Amino acid sequence: MCSNLKENDLILIESCHCWDLQMHCILHTGRFLLRNTYQRTWPKCCSSFSKMMRAVCVDKPGGPENLLLRNIPRPQPKDGEVLVKVHAAALNRADLLQRRGLYPPPDGESDIIGLEVAGTVDSLGPGVKEGWKPDDRVMALLCGGGYAEYVAVPEELLMPVPHNLTFCQAAAIPEAWLTAFQLLVFIAQVKEGEVVLAHAGASGIGTAAVQLVRLFGAVPIVTAGSLEKLKMAEELGAAAGFNYKEGNFAQGVLDFTRGKGANVILDCIGGSSWEKNVNCLAMDGRWVLYGTLGGRAVEGDLLGKLLSKRGHLLASLLRSRSLQYKADLVKAFSHRVLPYFSDQAASLRPVIDSTFNLEEIAEAHKRMEANKNMGKIIVNVVSQNQEISN
């Protein structure tokens, strides 16, 4: 996934003085002059080989064992981009899908997995206007490229790291919290006093959603698959929690709301839970679908039941959105939410489940696939010892 060289590229490279090093990098991929639909072409510029970085690559879709750590050229920041030295990255469910070949990056974006990072500004591309400078602590929303030592980011998608947060904590914010914020504010337009049901309440997005719903004056309730996960969600502010493995969560929602149902449902499950979702949706409620972990197929009278509730079925993804949409999202989040991570009360906090080194990326993926995590799984790209020494 991280390399695909054509014959013209080899002619260009051959004229460089560091031929031996470049040939080692080419041959080490195990894919010499072979095209692959999952790969992109390295830039046709000898200077792109002058600085290398470690990155996690995938030669072919499959399991966690297909995640390979390699040396590849660093990205070069384009117009309006900032090159970030990555200290920590966070895992998302989308990463697992991309590894399996089911969720490719948008055209023109990095093939390297990873949607959110935290680190420091390394250098600025031409035309950067926002006043970023080298060594600034930043966190970033990405279309890809996070599992690497460096990533080039449009300046509009950078946010300052709150002063009281570590890089590991900051890496847990961009994708998960911006997604939750988008679903609640841009899509569902949640109102004060409304009841919001968040599925997977102990996930990265779930833990963010619980805290944001409280911040906006609404009432969060959750589903999760264990008592431990429900307890954690309630400690974050969930007013009620329902174990979907042990009972009918729809009945629990109806009992909690005295028959009215949830005004908003944040649903990453999809097909397997559709009927329960509709049953516990309030009249004129908004059912926001942002994932299909429980399948995409639906059988039964979905439309009729939804119509009887005058329900709104809304679907949203973030990765495929335009740069302008994401820039507006980052700006709104930075204004409305970011201060609450660092004010005196520090009322918001990212929830960290576990941390792994970059060399342990396969183990990190296995943990998420086994649904063991409560909160975010973090990958340290720069070791904590190195951060202290710096």
CSV table of C-alpha atoms in Angstrom, one decimal:
chain,number,residue,atom,x,y,z
A,1,MET,CA,0.0,0.0,0.0
A,2,CYS,CA,2.9,2.4,0.6
A,3,SER,CA,4.8,1.9,-2.6
A,4,ASN,CA,4.2,1.4,-6.3
A,5,LEU,CA,7.0,2.2,-8.7
A,6,LYS,CA,6.9,2.4,-12.4
A,7,GLU,CA,9.7,2.0,-14.9
A,8,ASN,CA,10.0,5.8,-15.4
A,9,ASP,CA,10.4,6.2,-11.7
A,10,LEU,CA,13.3,3.8,-11.7
A,11,ILE,CA,15.0,5.8,-14.5
A,12,LEU,CA,14.7,8.9,-12.4
A,13,ILE,CA,16.0,7.2,-9.2
A,14,GLU,CA,19.0,5.7,-11.0
A,15,SER,CA,20.6,9.1,-11.4
A,16,CYS,CA,20.6,9.7,-7.7
A,17,HIS,CA,23.7,9.3,-5.5
A,18,CYS,CA,21.8,7.2,-2.9
A,19,TRP,CA,21.1,4.4,-5.3
A,20,ASP,CA,21.9,1.6,-2.8
A,21,LEU,CA,19.6,2.9,-0.2
A,22,GLN,CA,16.7,3.5,-2.7
A,23,MET,CA,17.1,0.0,-4.1
A,24,HIS,CA,16.9,-1.5,-0.6
A,25,CYS,CA,13.7,0.4,0.0
A,26,ILE,CA,12.2,-0.7,-3.3
A,27,LEU,CA,13.1,-4.3,-3.0
A,28,HIS,CA,12.1,-4.4,0.7
A,29,THR,CA,8.5,-3.9,-0.3
A,30,GLY,CA,8.5,-7.3,-2.1
A,31,ARG,CA,6.6,-5.7,-5.0
A,32,PHE,CA,9.1,-4.8,-7.8
A,33,LEU,CA,7.4,-3.2,-10.8
A,34,LEU,CA,4.0,-4.7,-9.8
A,35,ARG,CA,0.8,-2.7,-10.0
A,36,ASN,CA,-1.8,-3.0,-7.2
A,37,THR,CA,-5.2,-1.4,-7.0
A,38,TYR,CA,-4.5,-0.7,-3.3
A,39,GLN,CA,-1.3,1.2,-4.0
A,40,ARG,CA,-0.3,4.7,-5.0
A,41,THR,CA,2.7,5.9,-7.0
A,42,TRP,CA,5.6,7.5,-5.1
A,43,PRO,CA,6.4,11.1,-6.3
A,44,LYS,CA,8.6,11.2,-9.4
A,45,CYS,CA,11.2,13.3,-7.7
A,46,CYS,CA,14.6,12.2,-6.4
A,47,SER,CA,14.4,14.7,-3.5
A,48,SER,CA,11.5,12.8,-2.1
A,49,PHE,CA,13.9,10.0,-1.2
A,50,SER,CA,16.3,12.2,0.7
A,51,LYS,CA,14.3,12.0,4.0
A,52,MET,CA,12.7,8.8,5.1
A,53,MET,CA,10.3,7.9,7.9
A,54,ARG,CA,8.8,4.8,9.4
A,55,ALA,CA,5.2,4.0,8.5
A,56,VAL,CA,2.7,1.1,8.8
A,57,CYS,CA,2.0,-0.4,5.3
A,58,VAL,CA,-0.4,-2.9,4.0
A,59,ASP,CA,0.6,-4.9,0.8
A,60,LYS,CA,-2.7,-6.7,0.6
A,61,PRO,CA,-6.0,-6.6,2.5
A,62,GLY,CA,-6.4,-9.0,5.4
A,63,GLY,CA,-5.8,-9.5,9.1
A,64,PRO,CA,-3.7,-7.6,11.5
A,65,GLU,CA,-0.7,-9.7,10.5
A,66,ASN,CA,-0.7,-7.8,7.2
A,67,LEU,CA,0.3,-4.6,8.9
A,68,LEU,CA,4.0,-4.1,8.1
A,69,LEU,CA,6.4,-1.4,9.5
A,70,ARG,CA,8.6,0.0,6.8
A,71,ASN,CA,10.9,2.9,5.8
A,72,ILE,CA,9.3,5.1,3.1
A,73,PRO,CA,9.8,8.7,1.9
A,74,ARG,CA,8.4,11.5,4.1
A,75,PRO,CA,5.5,13.4,2.6
A,76,GLN,CA,6.2,16.9,1.3
A,77,PRO,CA,3.7,19.6,2.5
A,78,LYS,CA,1.9,21.1,-0.4
A,79,ASP,CA,0.4,24.6,-0.7
A,80,GLY,CA,-1.5,25.4,2.5
A,81,GLU,CA,-0.3,22.2,4.3
A,82,VAL,CA,1.7,21.7,7.5
A,83,LEU,CA,4.1,18.8,8.0
A,84,VAL,CA,3.5,17.3,11.4
A,85,LYS,CA,5.9,15.2,13.3
A,86,VAL,CA,3.6,12.6,14.8
A,87,HIS,CA,4.0,11.7,18.5
A,88,ALA,CA,0.8,9.6,18.8
A,89,ALA,CA,-2.0,8.3,16.7
A,90,ALA,CA,-5.4,6.8,17.6
A,91,LEU,CA,-7.2,3.8,16.2
A,92,ASN,CA,-10.7,3.9,14.7
A,93,ARG,CA,-13.1,1.2,13.4
A,94,ALA,CA,-12.5,2.6,10.0
A,95,ASP,CA,-8.9,1.6,10.2
A,96,LEU,CA,-9.9,-2.1,10.6
A,97,LEU,CA,-12.1,-1.8,7.5
A,98,GLN,CA,-9.4,-0.1,5.5
A,99,ARG,CA,-6.9,-2.8,6.4
A,100,ARG,CA,-9.3,-5.4,5.1
A,101,GLY,CA,-9.8,-3.5,1.8
A,102,LEU,CA,-13.4,-2.4,2.6
A,103,TYR,CA,-12.9,1.3,3.2
A,104,PRO,CA,-10.3,2.8,0.8
A,105,PRO,CA,-9.1,6.4,1.2
A,106,PRO,CA,-10.6,9.1,-0.9
A,107,ASP,CA,-8.9,9.7,-4.3
A,108,GLY,CA,-5.6,11.5,-3.9
A,109,GLU,CA,-5.2,10.9,-0.2
A,110,SER,CA,-2.6,8.8,1.6
A,111,ASP,CA,-2.9,5.0,1.5
A,112,ILE,CA,-1.4,4.8,5.0
A,113,ILE,CA,-4.1,4.1,7.6
A,114,GLY,CA,-4.8,6.5,10.4
A,115,LEU,CA,-7.4,9.3,10.8
A,116,GLU,CA,-6.2,11.3,13.8
A,117,VAL,CA,-2.8,12.3,15.3
A,118,ALA,CA,-1.1,14.6,17.7
A,119,GLY,CA,2.4,15.9,17.5
A,120,THR,CA,4.4,19.0,16.7
A,121,VAL,CA,4.8,21.2,13.6
A,122,ASP,CA,7.9,20.2,11.7
A,123,SER,CA,7.7,22.6,8.7
A,124,LEU,CA,5.3,24.7,6.7
A,125,GLY,CA,4.3,24.3,3.1
A,126,PRO,CA,3.9,27.4,0.8
A,127,GLY,CA,0.9,29.6,1.5
A,128,VAL,CA,0.2,28.7,5.1
A,129,LYS,CA,-1.7,31.6,6.6
A,130,GLU,CA,-2.8,30.5,10.1
A,131,GLY,CA,0.4,31.4,12.0
A,132,TRP,CA,1.6,27.9,12.9
A,133,LYS,CA,5.3,27.7,13.6
A,134,PRO,CA,7.8,24.9,14.2
A,135,ASP,CA,7.4,22.9,17.4
A,136,ASP,CA,3.8,24.1,18.0
A,137,ARG,CA,1.8,21.3,19.7
A,138,VAL,CA,-1.0,20.3,17.4
A,139,MET,CA,-3.7,17.6,16.8
A,140,ALA,CA,-5.1,16.9,13.4
A,141,LEU,CA,-8.1,15.3,11.6
A,142,LEU,CA,-6.9,13.3,8.6
A,143,CYS,CA,-8.1,11.5,5.6
A,144,GLY,CA,-5.3,9.0,6.1
A,145,GLY,CA,-1.6,8.9,6.9
A,146,GLY,CA,-1.7,8.7,10.7
A,147,TYR,CA,0.3,5.5,11.2
A,148,ALA,CA,3.6,7.2,10.4
A,149,GLU,CA,6.3,9.4,11.8
A,150,TYR,CA,5.2,12.4,9.7
A,151,VAL,CA,2.0,13.5,8.0
A,152,ALA,CA,1.1,16.5,5.8
A,153,VAL,CA,-2.1,18.2,6.9
A,154,PRO,CA,-4.2,21.0,5.5
A,155,GLU,CA,-3.8,23.9,7.9
A,156,GLU,CA,-7.6,24.1,8.3
A,157,LEU,CA,-7.6,20.7,10.0
A,158,LEU,CA,-5.1,21.5,12.7
A,159,MET,CA,-6.1,22.4,16.3
A,160,PRO,CA,-3.8,23.4,19.2
A,161,VAL,CA,-3.3,20.7,21.8
A,162,PRO,CA,-4.9,21.9,25.1
A,163,HIS,CA,-2.0,22.8,27.5
A,164,ASN,CA,-3.0,20.2,30.1
A,165,LEU,CA,-3.2,17.2,27.7
A,166,THR,CA,-0.5,14.8,26.7
A,167,PHE,CA,0.0,13.9,23.1
A,168,CYS,CA,-1.6,10.5,23.8
A,169,GLN,CA,-4.7,12.2,25.2
A,170,ALA,CA,-4.8,14.8,22.3
A,171,ALA,CA,-4.5,12.0,19.7
A,172,ALA,CA,-7.8,10.6,21.0
A,173,ILE,CA,-9.7,13.8,20.2
A,174,PRO,CA,-9.8,14.8,16.4
A,175,GLU,CA,-11.7,11.9,14.7
A,176,ALA,CA,-13.8,10.6,17.6
A,177,TRP,CA,-14.8,14.0,19.1
A,178,LEU,CA,-15.3,15.7,15.8
A,179,THR,CA,-17.5,12.8,14.6
A,180,ALA,CA,-19.6,12.9,17.7
A,181,PHE,CA,-19.9,16.7,17.5
A,182,GLN,CA,-20.8,16.5,13.8
A,183,LEU,CA,-23.5,13.9,14.5
A,184,LEU,CA,-25.0,15.9,17.4
A,185,VAL,CA,-24.7,19.4,16.1
A,186,PHE,CA,-24.5,19.4,12.3
A,187,ILE,CA,-26.7,16.4,11.6
A,188,ALA,CA,-29.2,15.8,14.5
A,189,GLN,CA,-29.2,19.4,15.8
A,190,VAL,CA,-29.7,18.2,19.3
A,191,LYS,CA,-31.6,20.5,21.6
A,192,GLU,CA,-31.5,21.2,25.3
A,193,GLY,CA,-33.5,18.7,27.3
A,194,GLU,CA,-33.7,16.0,24.6
A,195,VAL,CA,-32.8,12.4,25.3
A,196,VAL,CA,-30.0,11.0,23.2
A,197,LEU,CA,-29.3,7.3,22.9
A,198,ALA,CA,-25.7,6.5,21.9
A,199,HIS,CA,-25.0,2.9,20.9
A,200,ALA,CA,-21.5,1.6,21.8
A,201,GLY,CA,-21.4,4.0,24.7
A,202,ALA,CA,-17.9,2.9,25.8
A,203,SER,CA,-16.3,3.4,22.4
A,204,GLY,CA,-14.3,6.5,21.4
A,205,ILE,CA,-17.2,8.2,19.8
A,206,GLY,CA,-19.6,6.9,22.5
A,207,THR,CA,-17.6,8.3,25.3
A,208,ALA,CA,-17.2,11.6,23.5
A,209,ALA,CA,-21.0,11.7,22.7
A,210,VAL,CA,-22.0,11.2,26.3
A,211,GLN,CA,-19.9,14.1,27.5
A,212,LEU,CA,-21.0,16.4,24.6
A,213,VAL,CA,-24.7,15.6,25.2
A,214,ARG,CA,-24.2,16.7,28.8
A,215,LEU,CA,-22.3,19.8,27.7
A,216,PHE,CA,-25.2,20.8,25.4
A,217,GLY,CA,-27.8,20.4,28.2
A,218,ALA,CA,-29.4,17.2,26.8
A,219,VAL,CA,-29.7,13.8,28.5
A,220,PRO,CA,-27.4,10.9,27.3
A,221,ILE,CA,-28.3,7.3,27.6
A,222,VAL,CA,-26.2,4.4,26.1
A,223,THR,CA,-26.0,0.8,25.2
A,224,ALA,CA,-23.0,-1.4,25.7
A,225,GLY,CA,-22.1,-5.1,25.9
A,226,SER,CA,-20.9,-5.4,29.5
A,227,LEU,CA,-21.6,-4.1,33.0
A,228,GLU,CA,-18.0,-2.7,33.1
A,229,LYS,CA,-18.6,-0.6,30.0
A,230,LEU,CA,-22.0,0.6,31.2
A,231,LYS,CA,-20.5,1.7,34.5
A,232,MET,CA,-17.8,3.7,32.8
A,233,ALA,CA,-20.3,5.5,30.5
A,234,GLU,CA,-22.4,6.3,33.6
A,235,GLU,CA,-19.3,7.7,35.3
A,236,LEU,CA,-18.9,10.0,32.3
A,237,GLY,CA,-22.4,11.3,32.6
A,238,ALA,CA,-24.8,8.8,31.0
A,239,ALA,CA,-28.2,8.9,32.8
A,240,ALA,CA,-28.9,5.3,32.0
A,241,GLY,CA,-27.3,2.3,30.3
A,242,PHE,CA,-28.6,-0.9,28.8
A,243,ASN,CA,-26.7,-4.1,28.1
A,244,TYR,CA,-27.8,-5.1,24.6
A,245,LYS,CA,-26.6,-8.7,25.2
A,246,GLU,CA,-28.8,-9.3,28.2
A,247,GLY,CA,-32.1,-7.6,27.3
A,248,ASN,CA,-34.2,-5.5,25.0
A,249,PHE,CA,-32.6,-2.0,25.1
A,250,ALA,CA,-35.6,-0.6,23.3
A,251,GLN,CA,-37.8,-1.4,26.3
A,252,GLY,CA,-35.2,0.0,28.6
A,253,VAL,CA,-35.3,3.3,26.7
A,254,LEU,CA,-39.1,3.4,26.7
A,255,ASP,CA,-39.1,2.8,30.5
A,256,PHE,CA,-36.5,5.5,31.1
A,257,THR,CA,-38.4,8.0,29.0
A,258,ARG,CA,-41.9,7.0,30.3
A,259,GLY,CA,-42.9,5.8,26.9
A,260,LYS,CA,-41.8,8.8,24.9
A,261,GLY,CA,-38.6,7.3,23.4
A,262,ALA,CA,-35.3,8.9,22.5
A,263,ASN,CA,-35.3,12.1,20.5
A,264,VAL,CA,-32.0,11.3,18.9
A,265,ILE,CA,-30.3,7.9,18.3
A,266,LEU,CA,-26.6,7.8,17.3
A,267,ASP,CA,-26.3,4.4,15.6
A,268,CYS,CA,-23.1,2.7,14.5
A,269,ILE,CA,-24.8,-0.8,14.4
A,270,GLY,CA,-27.3,-0.6,11.6
A,271,GLY,CA,-29.2,-3.6,10.3
A,272,SER,CA,-29.3,-6.0,13.3
A,273,SER,CA,-30.9,-3.3,15.5
A,274,TRP,CA,-33.1,-1.4,13.2
A,275,GLU,CA,-36.4,-2.6,14.6
A,276,LYS,CA,-35.4,-1.9,18.2
A,277,ASN,CA,-34.2,1.6,17.2
A,278,VAL,CA,-37.5,2.5,15.5
A,279,ASN,CA,-39.5,1.1,18.4
A,280,CYS,CA,-37.7,3.3,21.0
A,281,LEU,CA,-37.5,6.4,18.7
A,282,ALA,CA,-39.6,9.3,19.9
A,283,MET,CA,-42.3,10.9,17.7
A,284,ASP,CA,-40.5,13.2,15.2
A,285,GLY,CA,-37.2,11.7,16.4
A,286,ARG,CA,-33.9,11.7,14.5
A,287,TRP,CA,-32.1,8.4,13.9
A,288,VAL,CA,-28.6,9.1,12.8
A,289,LEU,CA,-26.8,6.2,11.1
A,290,TYR,CA,-23.0,6.5,10.9
A,291,GLY,CA,-21.9,2.8,10.8
A,292,THR,CA,-23.1,-0.7,10.0
A,293,LEU,CA,-21.2,-2.9,12.4
A,294,GLY,CA,-24.4,-5.0,12.7
A,295,GLY,CA,-24.9,-5.4,9.0
A,296,ARG,CA,-26.3,-3.5,6.1
A,297,ALA,CA,-29.3,-5.7,5.2
A,298,VAL,CA,-32.8,-4.8,6.5
A,299,GLU,CA,-35.7,-7.1,6.4
A,300,GLY,CA,-39.2,-6.1,7.5
A,301,ASP,CA,-41.4,-3.1,7.6
A,302,LEU,CA,-38.8,-0.4,8.3
A,303,LEU,CA,-40.4,2.3,6.2
A,304,GLY,CA,-43.9,1.7,7.6
A,305,LYS,CA,-42.7,1.8,11.2
A,306,LEU,CA,-40.5,4.8,10.6
A,307,LEU,CA,-43.4,6.6,8.9
A,308,SER,CA,-45.7,6.0,11.9
A,309,LYS,CA,-43.2,7.8,14.1
A,310,ARG,CA,-42.7,10.6,11.6
A,311,GLY,CA,-39.1,9.7,12.1
A,312,HIS,CA,-36.1,11.1,10.4
A,313,LEU,CA,-33.4,8.7,9.2
A,314,LEU,CA,-30.2,10.6,8.7
A,315,ALA,CA,-26.9,9.1,7.5
A,316,SER,CA,-23.5,10.6,7.7
A,317,LEU,CA,-19.8,9.9,7.1
A,318,LEU,CA,-16.9,12.3,7.9
A,319,ARG,CA,-13.9,11.0,5.9
A,320,SER,CA,-15.4,11.6,2.5
A,321,ARG,CA,-16.6,15.2,3.3
A,322,SER,CA,-15.0,18.1,1.5
A,323,LEU,CA,-12.1,20.1,3.0
A,324,GLN,CA,-14.4,23.1,3.4
A,325,TYR,CA,-17.0,21.1,5.4
A,326,LYS,CA,-14.2,19.7,7.6
A,327,ALA,CA,-12.7,23.1,8.1
A,328,ASP,CA,-16.1,24.5,9.2
A,329,LEU,CA,-16.5,21.5,11.5
A,330,VAL,CA,-13.0,22.1,13.1
A,331,LYS,CA,-13.7,25.8,13.5
A,332,ALA,CA,-17.1,25.2,15.2
A,333,PHE,CA,-15.7,22.5,17.5
A,334,SER,CA,-12.7,24.7,18.4
A,335,HIS,CA,-15.0,27.5,19.3
A,336,ARG,CA,-17.8,25.6,21.1
A,337,VAL,CA,-16.0,22.6,22.7
A,338,LEU,CA,-12.2,22.8,22.7
A,339,PRO,CA,-12.0,25.3,25.7
A,340,TYR,CA,-13.7,22.8,27.9
A,341,PHE,CA,-10.7,20.5,27.7
A,342,SER,CA,-8.5,23.0,29.4
A,343,ASP,CA,-10.6,25.4,31.5
A,344,GLN,CA,-10.3,25.4,35.2
A,345,ALA,CA,-13.0,22.7,35.6
A,346,ALA,CA,-11.7,20.7,32.7
A,347,SER,CA,-15.2,19.3,32.2
A,348,LEU,CA,-14.3,17.2,29.1
A,349,ARG,CA,-11.7,14.5,28.9
A,350,PRO,CA,-10.7,12.0,26.2
A,351,VAL,CA,-10.9,8.4,27.5
A,352,ILE,CA,-7.8,6.3,26.9
A,353,ASP,CA,-8.2,2.5,26.9
A,354,SER,CA,-4.6,1.4,26.2
A,355,THR,CA,-1.4,2.4,24.5
A,356,PHE,CA,0.9,0.5,22.1
A,357,ASN,CA,4.1,1.3,20.4
A,358,LEU,CA,4.2,1.6,16.6
A,359,GLU,CA,5.9,-1.8,16.4
A,360,GLU,CA,2.9,-3.3,18.2
A,361,ILE,CA,0.3,-2.0,15.8
A,362,ALA,CA,-1.0,-5.5,15.0
A,363,GLU,CA,-1.7,-6.1,18.7
A,364,ALA,CA,-3.6,-2.8,18.9
A,365,HIS,CA,-5.8,-3.9,15.9
A,366,LYS,CA,-6.5,-7.2,17.5
A,367,ARG,CA,-7.6,-5.6,20.7
A,368,MET,CA,-10.1,-3.4,18.9
A,369,GLU,CA,-11.4,-6.3,16.8
A,370,ALA,CA,-12.1,-8.3,19.9
A,371,ASN,CA,-14.2,-5.3,21.3
A,372,LYS,CA,-12.0,-5.2,24.4
A,373,ASN,CA,-11.5,-1.5,24.5
A,374,MET,CA,-13.3,1.1,26.6
A,375,GLY,CA,-12.3,4.4,25.1
A,376,LYS,CA,-9.5,5.0,22.6
A,377,ILE,CA,-6.6,2.8,21.7
A,378,ILE,CA,-3.5,4.9,21.2
A,379,VAL,CA,-0.3,4.2,19.3
A,380,ASN,CA,2.9,5.9,20.5
A,381,VAL,CA,4.9,6.9,17.4
A,382,VAL,CA,7.4,8.8,19.5
A,383,SER,CA,8.1,6.9,22.8
A,384,GLN,CA,7.1,8.6,26.0
A,385,ASN,CA,10.8,8.5,27.1
A,386,GLN,CA,11.8,10.4,24.0
A,387,GLU,CA,9.1,13.0,24.7
A,388,ILE,CA,10.4,13.5,28.2
A,389,SER,CA,14.0,13.9,26.9
A,390,ASN,CA,12.8,16.4,24.3
